[in-house]
Short mmCIF file of C-alpha atoms in Angstrom, two decimals:
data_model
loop_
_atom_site.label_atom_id
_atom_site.label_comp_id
_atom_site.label_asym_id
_atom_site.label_seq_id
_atom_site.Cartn_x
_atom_site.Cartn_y
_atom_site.Cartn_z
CA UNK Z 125 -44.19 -20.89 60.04
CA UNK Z 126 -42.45 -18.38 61.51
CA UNK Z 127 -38.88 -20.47 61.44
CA UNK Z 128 -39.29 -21.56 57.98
CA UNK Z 129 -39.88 -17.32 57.11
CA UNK Z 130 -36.53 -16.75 59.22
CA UNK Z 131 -35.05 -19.29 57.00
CA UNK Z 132 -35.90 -18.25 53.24
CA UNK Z 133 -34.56 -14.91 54.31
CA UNK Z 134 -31.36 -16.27 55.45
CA UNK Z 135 -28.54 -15.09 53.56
CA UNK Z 136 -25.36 -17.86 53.82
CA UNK Z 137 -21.59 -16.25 53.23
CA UNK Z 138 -18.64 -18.09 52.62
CA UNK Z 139 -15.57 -17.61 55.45
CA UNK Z 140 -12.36 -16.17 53.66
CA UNK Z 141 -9.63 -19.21 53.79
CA UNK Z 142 -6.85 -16.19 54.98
CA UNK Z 143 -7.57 -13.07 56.54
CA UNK Z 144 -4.52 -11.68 54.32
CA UNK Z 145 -5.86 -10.25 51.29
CA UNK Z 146 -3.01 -10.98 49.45
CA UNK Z 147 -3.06 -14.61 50.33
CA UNK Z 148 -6.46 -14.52 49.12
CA UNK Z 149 -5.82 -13.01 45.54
CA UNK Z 150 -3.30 -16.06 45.43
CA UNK Z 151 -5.91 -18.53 45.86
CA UNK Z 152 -8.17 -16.59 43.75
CA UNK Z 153 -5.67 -16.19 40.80
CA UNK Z 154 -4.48 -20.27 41.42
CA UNK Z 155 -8.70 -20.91 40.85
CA UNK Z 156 -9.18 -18.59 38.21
CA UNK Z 157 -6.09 -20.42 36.67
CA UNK Z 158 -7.46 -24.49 37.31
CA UNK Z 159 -10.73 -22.96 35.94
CA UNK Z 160 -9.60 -22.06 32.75
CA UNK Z 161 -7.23 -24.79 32.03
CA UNK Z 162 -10.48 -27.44 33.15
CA UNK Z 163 -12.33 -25.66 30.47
CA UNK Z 164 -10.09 -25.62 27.98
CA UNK Z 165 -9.27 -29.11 28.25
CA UNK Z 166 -11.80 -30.49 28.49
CA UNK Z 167 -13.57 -28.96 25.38
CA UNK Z 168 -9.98 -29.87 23.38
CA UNK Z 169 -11.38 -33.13 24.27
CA UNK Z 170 -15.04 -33.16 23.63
CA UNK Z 171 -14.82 -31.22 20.37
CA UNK Z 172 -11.34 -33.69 18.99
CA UNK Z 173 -13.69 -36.68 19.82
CA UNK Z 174 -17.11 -35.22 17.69
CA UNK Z 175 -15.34 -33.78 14.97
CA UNK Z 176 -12.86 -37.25 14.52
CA UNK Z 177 -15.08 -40.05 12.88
CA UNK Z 178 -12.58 -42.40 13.75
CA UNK Z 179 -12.99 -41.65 17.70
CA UNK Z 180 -16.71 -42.87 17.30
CA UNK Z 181 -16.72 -45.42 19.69
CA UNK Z 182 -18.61 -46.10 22.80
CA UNK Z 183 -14.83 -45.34 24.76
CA UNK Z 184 -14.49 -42.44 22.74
CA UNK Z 185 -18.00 -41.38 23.63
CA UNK Z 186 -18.13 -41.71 27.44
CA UNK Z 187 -14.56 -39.95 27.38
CA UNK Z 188 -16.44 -36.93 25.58
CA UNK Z 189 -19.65 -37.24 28.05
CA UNK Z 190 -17.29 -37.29 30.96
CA UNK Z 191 -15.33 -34.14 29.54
CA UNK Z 192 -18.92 -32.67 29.27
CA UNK Z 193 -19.49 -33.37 32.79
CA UNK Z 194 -16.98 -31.65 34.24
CA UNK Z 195 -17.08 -28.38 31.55
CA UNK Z 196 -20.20 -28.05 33.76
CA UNK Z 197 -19.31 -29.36 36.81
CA UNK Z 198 -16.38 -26.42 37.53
CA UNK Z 199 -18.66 -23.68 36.83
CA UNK Z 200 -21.08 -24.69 39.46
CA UNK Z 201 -18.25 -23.58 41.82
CA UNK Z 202 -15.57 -20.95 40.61
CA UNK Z 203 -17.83 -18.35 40.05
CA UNK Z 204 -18.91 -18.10 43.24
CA UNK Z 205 -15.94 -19.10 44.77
CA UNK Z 206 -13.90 -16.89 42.86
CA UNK Z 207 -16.23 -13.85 44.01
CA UNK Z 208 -16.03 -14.62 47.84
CA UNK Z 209 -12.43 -14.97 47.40
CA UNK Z 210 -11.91 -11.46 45.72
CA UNK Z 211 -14.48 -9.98 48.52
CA UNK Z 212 -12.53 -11.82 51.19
CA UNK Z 213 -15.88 -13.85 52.21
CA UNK Z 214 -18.33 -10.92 51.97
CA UNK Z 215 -20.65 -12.15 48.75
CA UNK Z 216 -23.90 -13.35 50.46
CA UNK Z 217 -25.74 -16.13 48.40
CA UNK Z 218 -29.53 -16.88 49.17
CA UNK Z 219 -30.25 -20.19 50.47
CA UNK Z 220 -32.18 -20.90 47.23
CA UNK Z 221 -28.93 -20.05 45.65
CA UNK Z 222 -27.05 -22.35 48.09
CA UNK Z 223 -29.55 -24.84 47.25
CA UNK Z 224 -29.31 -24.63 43.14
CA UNK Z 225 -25.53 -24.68 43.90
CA UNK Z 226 -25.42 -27.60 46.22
CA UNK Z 227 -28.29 -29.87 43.68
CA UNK Z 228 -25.72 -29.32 40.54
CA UNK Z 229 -22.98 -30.03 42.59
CA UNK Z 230 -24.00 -33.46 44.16
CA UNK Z 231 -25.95 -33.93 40.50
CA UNK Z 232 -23.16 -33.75 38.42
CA UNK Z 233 -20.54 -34.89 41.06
CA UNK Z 234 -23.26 -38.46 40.72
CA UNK Z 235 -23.20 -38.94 37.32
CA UNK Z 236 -19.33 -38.69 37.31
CA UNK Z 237 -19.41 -41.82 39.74
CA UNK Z 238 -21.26 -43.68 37.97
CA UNK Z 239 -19.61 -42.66 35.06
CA UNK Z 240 -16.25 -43.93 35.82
CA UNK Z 241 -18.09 -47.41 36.12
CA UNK Z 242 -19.35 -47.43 33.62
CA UNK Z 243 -16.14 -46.76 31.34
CA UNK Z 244 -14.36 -49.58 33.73
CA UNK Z 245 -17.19 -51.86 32.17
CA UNK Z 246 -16.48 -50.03 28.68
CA UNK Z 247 -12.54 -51.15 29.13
CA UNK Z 248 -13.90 -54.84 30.60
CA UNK Z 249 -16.06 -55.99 27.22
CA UNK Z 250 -13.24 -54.49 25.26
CA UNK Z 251 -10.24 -56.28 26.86
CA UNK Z 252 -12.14 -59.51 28.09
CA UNK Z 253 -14.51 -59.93 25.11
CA UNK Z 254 -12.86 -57.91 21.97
CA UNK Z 255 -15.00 -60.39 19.45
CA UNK Z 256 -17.83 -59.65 20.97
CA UNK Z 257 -17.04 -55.70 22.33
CA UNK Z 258 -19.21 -54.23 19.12
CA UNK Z 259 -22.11 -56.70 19.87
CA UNK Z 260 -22.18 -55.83 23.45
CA UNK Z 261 -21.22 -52.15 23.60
CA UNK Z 262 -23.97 -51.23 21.18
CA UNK Z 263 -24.79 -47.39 20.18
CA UNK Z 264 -28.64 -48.11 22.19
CA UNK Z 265 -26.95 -49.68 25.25
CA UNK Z 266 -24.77 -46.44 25.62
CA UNK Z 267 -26.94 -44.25 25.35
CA UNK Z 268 -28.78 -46.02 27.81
CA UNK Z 269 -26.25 -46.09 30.60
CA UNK Z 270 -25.15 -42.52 29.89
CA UNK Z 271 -28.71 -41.72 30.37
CA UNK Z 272 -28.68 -43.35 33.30
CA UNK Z 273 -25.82 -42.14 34.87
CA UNK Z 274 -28.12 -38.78 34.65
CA UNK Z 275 -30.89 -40.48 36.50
CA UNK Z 276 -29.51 -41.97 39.09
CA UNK Z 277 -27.49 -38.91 39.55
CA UNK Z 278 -30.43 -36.60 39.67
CA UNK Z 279 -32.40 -38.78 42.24
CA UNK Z 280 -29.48 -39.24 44.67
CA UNK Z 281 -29.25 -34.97 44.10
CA UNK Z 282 -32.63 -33.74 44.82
CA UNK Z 283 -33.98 -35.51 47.80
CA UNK Z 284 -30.56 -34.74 49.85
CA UNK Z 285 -30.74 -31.13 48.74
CA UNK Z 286 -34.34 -31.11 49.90
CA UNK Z 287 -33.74 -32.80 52.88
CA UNK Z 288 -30.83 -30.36 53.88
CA UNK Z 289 -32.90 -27.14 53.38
CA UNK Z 290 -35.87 -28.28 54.95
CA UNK Z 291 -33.53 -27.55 58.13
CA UNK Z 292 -33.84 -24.66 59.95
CA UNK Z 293 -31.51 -22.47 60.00
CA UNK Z 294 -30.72 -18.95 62.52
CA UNK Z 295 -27.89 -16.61 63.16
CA UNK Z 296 -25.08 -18.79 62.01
CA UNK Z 297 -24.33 -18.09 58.29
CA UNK Z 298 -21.24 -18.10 57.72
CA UNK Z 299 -20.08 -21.76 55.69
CA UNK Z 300 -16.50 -22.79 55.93
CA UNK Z 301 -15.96 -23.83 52.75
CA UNK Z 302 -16.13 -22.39 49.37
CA UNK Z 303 -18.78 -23.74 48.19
CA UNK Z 304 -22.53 -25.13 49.62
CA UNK Z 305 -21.26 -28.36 50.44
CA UNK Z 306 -23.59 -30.40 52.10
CA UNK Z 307 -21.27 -31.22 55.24
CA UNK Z 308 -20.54 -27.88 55.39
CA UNK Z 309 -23.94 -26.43 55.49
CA UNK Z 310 -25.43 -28.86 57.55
CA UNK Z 311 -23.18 -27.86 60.55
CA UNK Z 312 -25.28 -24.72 60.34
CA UNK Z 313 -28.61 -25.91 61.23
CA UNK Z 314 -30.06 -25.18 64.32
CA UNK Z 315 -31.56 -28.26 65.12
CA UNK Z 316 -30.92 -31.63 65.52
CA UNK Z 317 -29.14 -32.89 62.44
CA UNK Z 318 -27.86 -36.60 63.32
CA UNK Z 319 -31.16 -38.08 60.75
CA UNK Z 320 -29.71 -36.09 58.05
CA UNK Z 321 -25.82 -37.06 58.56
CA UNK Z 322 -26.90 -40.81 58.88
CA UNK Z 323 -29.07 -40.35 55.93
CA UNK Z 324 -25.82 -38.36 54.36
CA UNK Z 325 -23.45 -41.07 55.25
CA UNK Z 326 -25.62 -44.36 53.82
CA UNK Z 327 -26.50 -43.00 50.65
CA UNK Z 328 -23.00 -41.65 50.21
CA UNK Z 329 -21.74 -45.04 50.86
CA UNK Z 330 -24.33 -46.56 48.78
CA UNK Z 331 -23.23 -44.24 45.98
CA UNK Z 332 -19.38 -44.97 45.81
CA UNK Z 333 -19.37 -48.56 46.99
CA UNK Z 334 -21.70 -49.49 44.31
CA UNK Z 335 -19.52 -48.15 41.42
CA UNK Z 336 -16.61 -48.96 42.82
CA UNK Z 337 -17.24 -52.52 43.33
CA UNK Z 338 -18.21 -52.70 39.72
CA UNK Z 339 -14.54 -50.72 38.86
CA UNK Z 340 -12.76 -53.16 41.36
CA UNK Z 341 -14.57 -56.35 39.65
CA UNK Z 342 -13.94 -55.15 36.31
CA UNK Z 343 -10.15 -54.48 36.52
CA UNK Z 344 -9.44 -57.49 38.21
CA UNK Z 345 -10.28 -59.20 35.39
CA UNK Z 346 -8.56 -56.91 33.17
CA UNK Z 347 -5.97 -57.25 34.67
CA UNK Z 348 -5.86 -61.09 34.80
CA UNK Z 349 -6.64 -60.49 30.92
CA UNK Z 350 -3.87 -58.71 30.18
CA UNK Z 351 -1.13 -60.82 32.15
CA UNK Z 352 -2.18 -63.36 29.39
CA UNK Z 353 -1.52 -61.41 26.64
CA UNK Z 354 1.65 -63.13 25.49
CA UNK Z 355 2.37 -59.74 23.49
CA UNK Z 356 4.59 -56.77 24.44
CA UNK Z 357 2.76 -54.82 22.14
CA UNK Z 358 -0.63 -56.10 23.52
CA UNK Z 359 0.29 -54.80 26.80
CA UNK Z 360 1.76 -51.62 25.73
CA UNK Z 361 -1.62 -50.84 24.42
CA UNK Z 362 -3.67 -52.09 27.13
CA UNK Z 363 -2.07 -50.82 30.37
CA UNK Z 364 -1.73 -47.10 29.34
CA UNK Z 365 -5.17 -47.01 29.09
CA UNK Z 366 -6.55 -48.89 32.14
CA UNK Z 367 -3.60 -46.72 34.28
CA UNK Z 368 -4.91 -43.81 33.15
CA UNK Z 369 -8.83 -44.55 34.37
CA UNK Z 370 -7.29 -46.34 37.49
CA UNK Z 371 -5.65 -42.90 38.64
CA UNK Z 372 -8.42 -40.90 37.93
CA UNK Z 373 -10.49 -43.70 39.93
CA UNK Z 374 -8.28 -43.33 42.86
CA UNK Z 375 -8.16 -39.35 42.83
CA UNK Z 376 -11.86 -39.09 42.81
CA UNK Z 377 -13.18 -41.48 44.98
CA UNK Z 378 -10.50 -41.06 47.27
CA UNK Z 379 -11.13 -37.60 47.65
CA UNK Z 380 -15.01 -38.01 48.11
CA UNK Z 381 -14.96 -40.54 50.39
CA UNK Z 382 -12.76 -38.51 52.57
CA UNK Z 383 -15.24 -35.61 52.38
CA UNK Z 384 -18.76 -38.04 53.05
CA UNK Z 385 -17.73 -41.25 54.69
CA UNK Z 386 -14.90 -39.89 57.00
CA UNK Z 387 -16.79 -39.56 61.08
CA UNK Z 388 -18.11 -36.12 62.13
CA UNK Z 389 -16.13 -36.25 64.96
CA UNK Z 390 -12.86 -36.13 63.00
CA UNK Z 391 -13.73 -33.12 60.98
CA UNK Z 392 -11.30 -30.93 60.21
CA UNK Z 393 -12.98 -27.80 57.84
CA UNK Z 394 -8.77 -26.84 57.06
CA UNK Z 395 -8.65 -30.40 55.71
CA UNK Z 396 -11.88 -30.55 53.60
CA UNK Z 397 -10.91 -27.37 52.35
CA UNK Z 398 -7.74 -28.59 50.78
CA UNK Z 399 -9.38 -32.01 49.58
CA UNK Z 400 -12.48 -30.14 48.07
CA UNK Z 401 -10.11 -28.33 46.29
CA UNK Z 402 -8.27 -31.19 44.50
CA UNK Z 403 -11.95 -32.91 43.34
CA UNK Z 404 -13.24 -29.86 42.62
CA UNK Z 405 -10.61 -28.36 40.88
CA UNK Z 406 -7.59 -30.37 40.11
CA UNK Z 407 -9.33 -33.36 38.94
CA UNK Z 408 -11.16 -31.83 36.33
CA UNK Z 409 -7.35 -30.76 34.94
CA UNK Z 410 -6.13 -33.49 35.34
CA UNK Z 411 -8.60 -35.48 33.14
CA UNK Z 412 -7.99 -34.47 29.80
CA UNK Z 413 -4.00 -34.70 30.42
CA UNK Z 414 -4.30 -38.09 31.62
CA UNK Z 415 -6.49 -39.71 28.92
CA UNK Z 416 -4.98 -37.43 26.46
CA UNK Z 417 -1.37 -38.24 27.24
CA UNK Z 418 -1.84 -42.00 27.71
CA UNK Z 419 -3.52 -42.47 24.28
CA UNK Z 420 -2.29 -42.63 20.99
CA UNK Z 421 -5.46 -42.24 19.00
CA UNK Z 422 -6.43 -39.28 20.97
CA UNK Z 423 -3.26 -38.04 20.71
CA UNK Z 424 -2.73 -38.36 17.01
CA UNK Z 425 -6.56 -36.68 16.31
CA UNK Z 426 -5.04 -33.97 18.52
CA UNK Z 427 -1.90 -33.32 15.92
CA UNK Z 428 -4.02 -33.59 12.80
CA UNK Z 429 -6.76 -30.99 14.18
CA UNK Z 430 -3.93 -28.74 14.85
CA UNK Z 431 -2.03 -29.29 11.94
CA UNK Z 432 -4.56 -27.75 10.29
CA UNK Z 433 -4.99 -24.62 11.50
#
């Protein structure tokens, strides 16, 4: 009873990335700047996709959902981050508010995942089956897997966060990182951990392997698809499109597999730094200019919204 009082009280900060204080306004400027631009594009996107009756289609709508995601995904982190940046590490956040933080973060960070499968599906039905894509993609079924994209990503979120902060945890609170990441914080513990990184590491696997086998599966036969397309113009309108969701694919499961799956004993907190800050930050930029800038329809809504003003 006594540890688990010790613990509530515990107040985590966040370890400055440079002792420099300059260095850190850099870094803090550079976030403020990725934060903004995220934002910004991202709700260019969702807003030219509800206000454009002609982008009312289920690709159209998990592009929007996914720009959504990540309008809230971003300020689960900055905020904070910015702050501990600015105070050069000396913002203290309760572990409830570690907790809240982390639960959004692995929530929302879910949902993308699954997500990203399910528009490789989306772009599967359309390419493979285009008679049959407004039969099988109906409004019902996506609302269905968008809702659960939301479930699934909730209940891989809250039993990991609870199983984290039942932990104990003593005189060591200070996380390198900028944010509660789960690896992060669970090197803090004062007790045995090696339950909670094995229970870390198969549901993290179980997570990404899963939607990325159903990505993998589904591009494969896109691809197959559109080396038949006899076309130039079919494949000028198909690849741009499947490029674009490829490279997003690769940016953020690459990056989160490094961060989960990679072994304890080759942990580097420099390295996760640096990669936390390209999924966390650079990936929600780089969203909108991908899908944007790879497709004409979105493209051309773009133009005629602003043409207008």
């Amino acid at each position: 009873m006594e540890e688990i009082n010790k613990t509530a009280k515990i107040q985590f900060f966040f370890r400055p990335f440079s002792a420099d204080p300059k260095v850190q306004v850099v870094i803090s400027v550079a976030f403020l700047v990725m934060y903004l631009t995220s934002l910004s594009g991202n709700a260019i996107i969702a807003v030219i996709v509800q206000i454009n009756h002609s982008l009312h289609t289920p690709m159209y709508f998990f592009l929007a959902n996914l720009a959504v995601l990540e309008i809230s995904y971003i300020p689960s982190i900055a905020p904070l981050a910015l702050a501990n940046l600015l105070s050069m590490g000396k913002t203290p956040v309760s572990i409830t508010g570690c907790g809240t933080q982390m639960f959004f973060f692995v929530f929302l960070g879910g949902v993308d995942c699954v997500l990203l499968a399910v528009m490789a599906y989306d772009q599967f039905i359309a390419i493979c089956y285009p008679l049959r894509y407004t039969l099988i993609m109906s409004w019902p079924l996506c609302v269905e897997l968008m809702v659960g994209s939301l479930v699934l990503g909730f209940l891989l979120s809250l039993p990991l966060t609870i199983l984290i902060f039942h932990l104990p945890f003593c005189n060591n609170n200070k996380i390198y990182h900028f944010h509660c990441d789960m690896p992060a914080v669970m090197r803090l513990a004062c007790a045995d951990t090696h339950v909670h990184q094995t229970a870390l590491y198969i549901i993290s696997f179980i997570v990404l392997s899963i939607p990325l086998s159903v990505i993998s599966i589904s591009y494969v036969f896109i691809v197959v698809a559109i080396l038949q397309i006899r076309s130039a113009e079919g494949h000028h309108l198909a690849f741009p499109t499947c490029s674009s969701h490829i490279l997003v694919v690769l940016l953020q499961y690459g990056c989160t597999s490094f961060i989960y799956l990679s072994p304890s004993s080759s942990y580097s907190p420099e390295m996760d730094w640096v990669v936390s800050v390209v999924y966390t930050f650079i990936t929600p930029i780089l969203n909108p200019l991908i899908y944007s800038m790879r497709n004409k329809e979105l493209k051309d809504a773009l133009r005629r919204a602003l043409s207008e003003f």
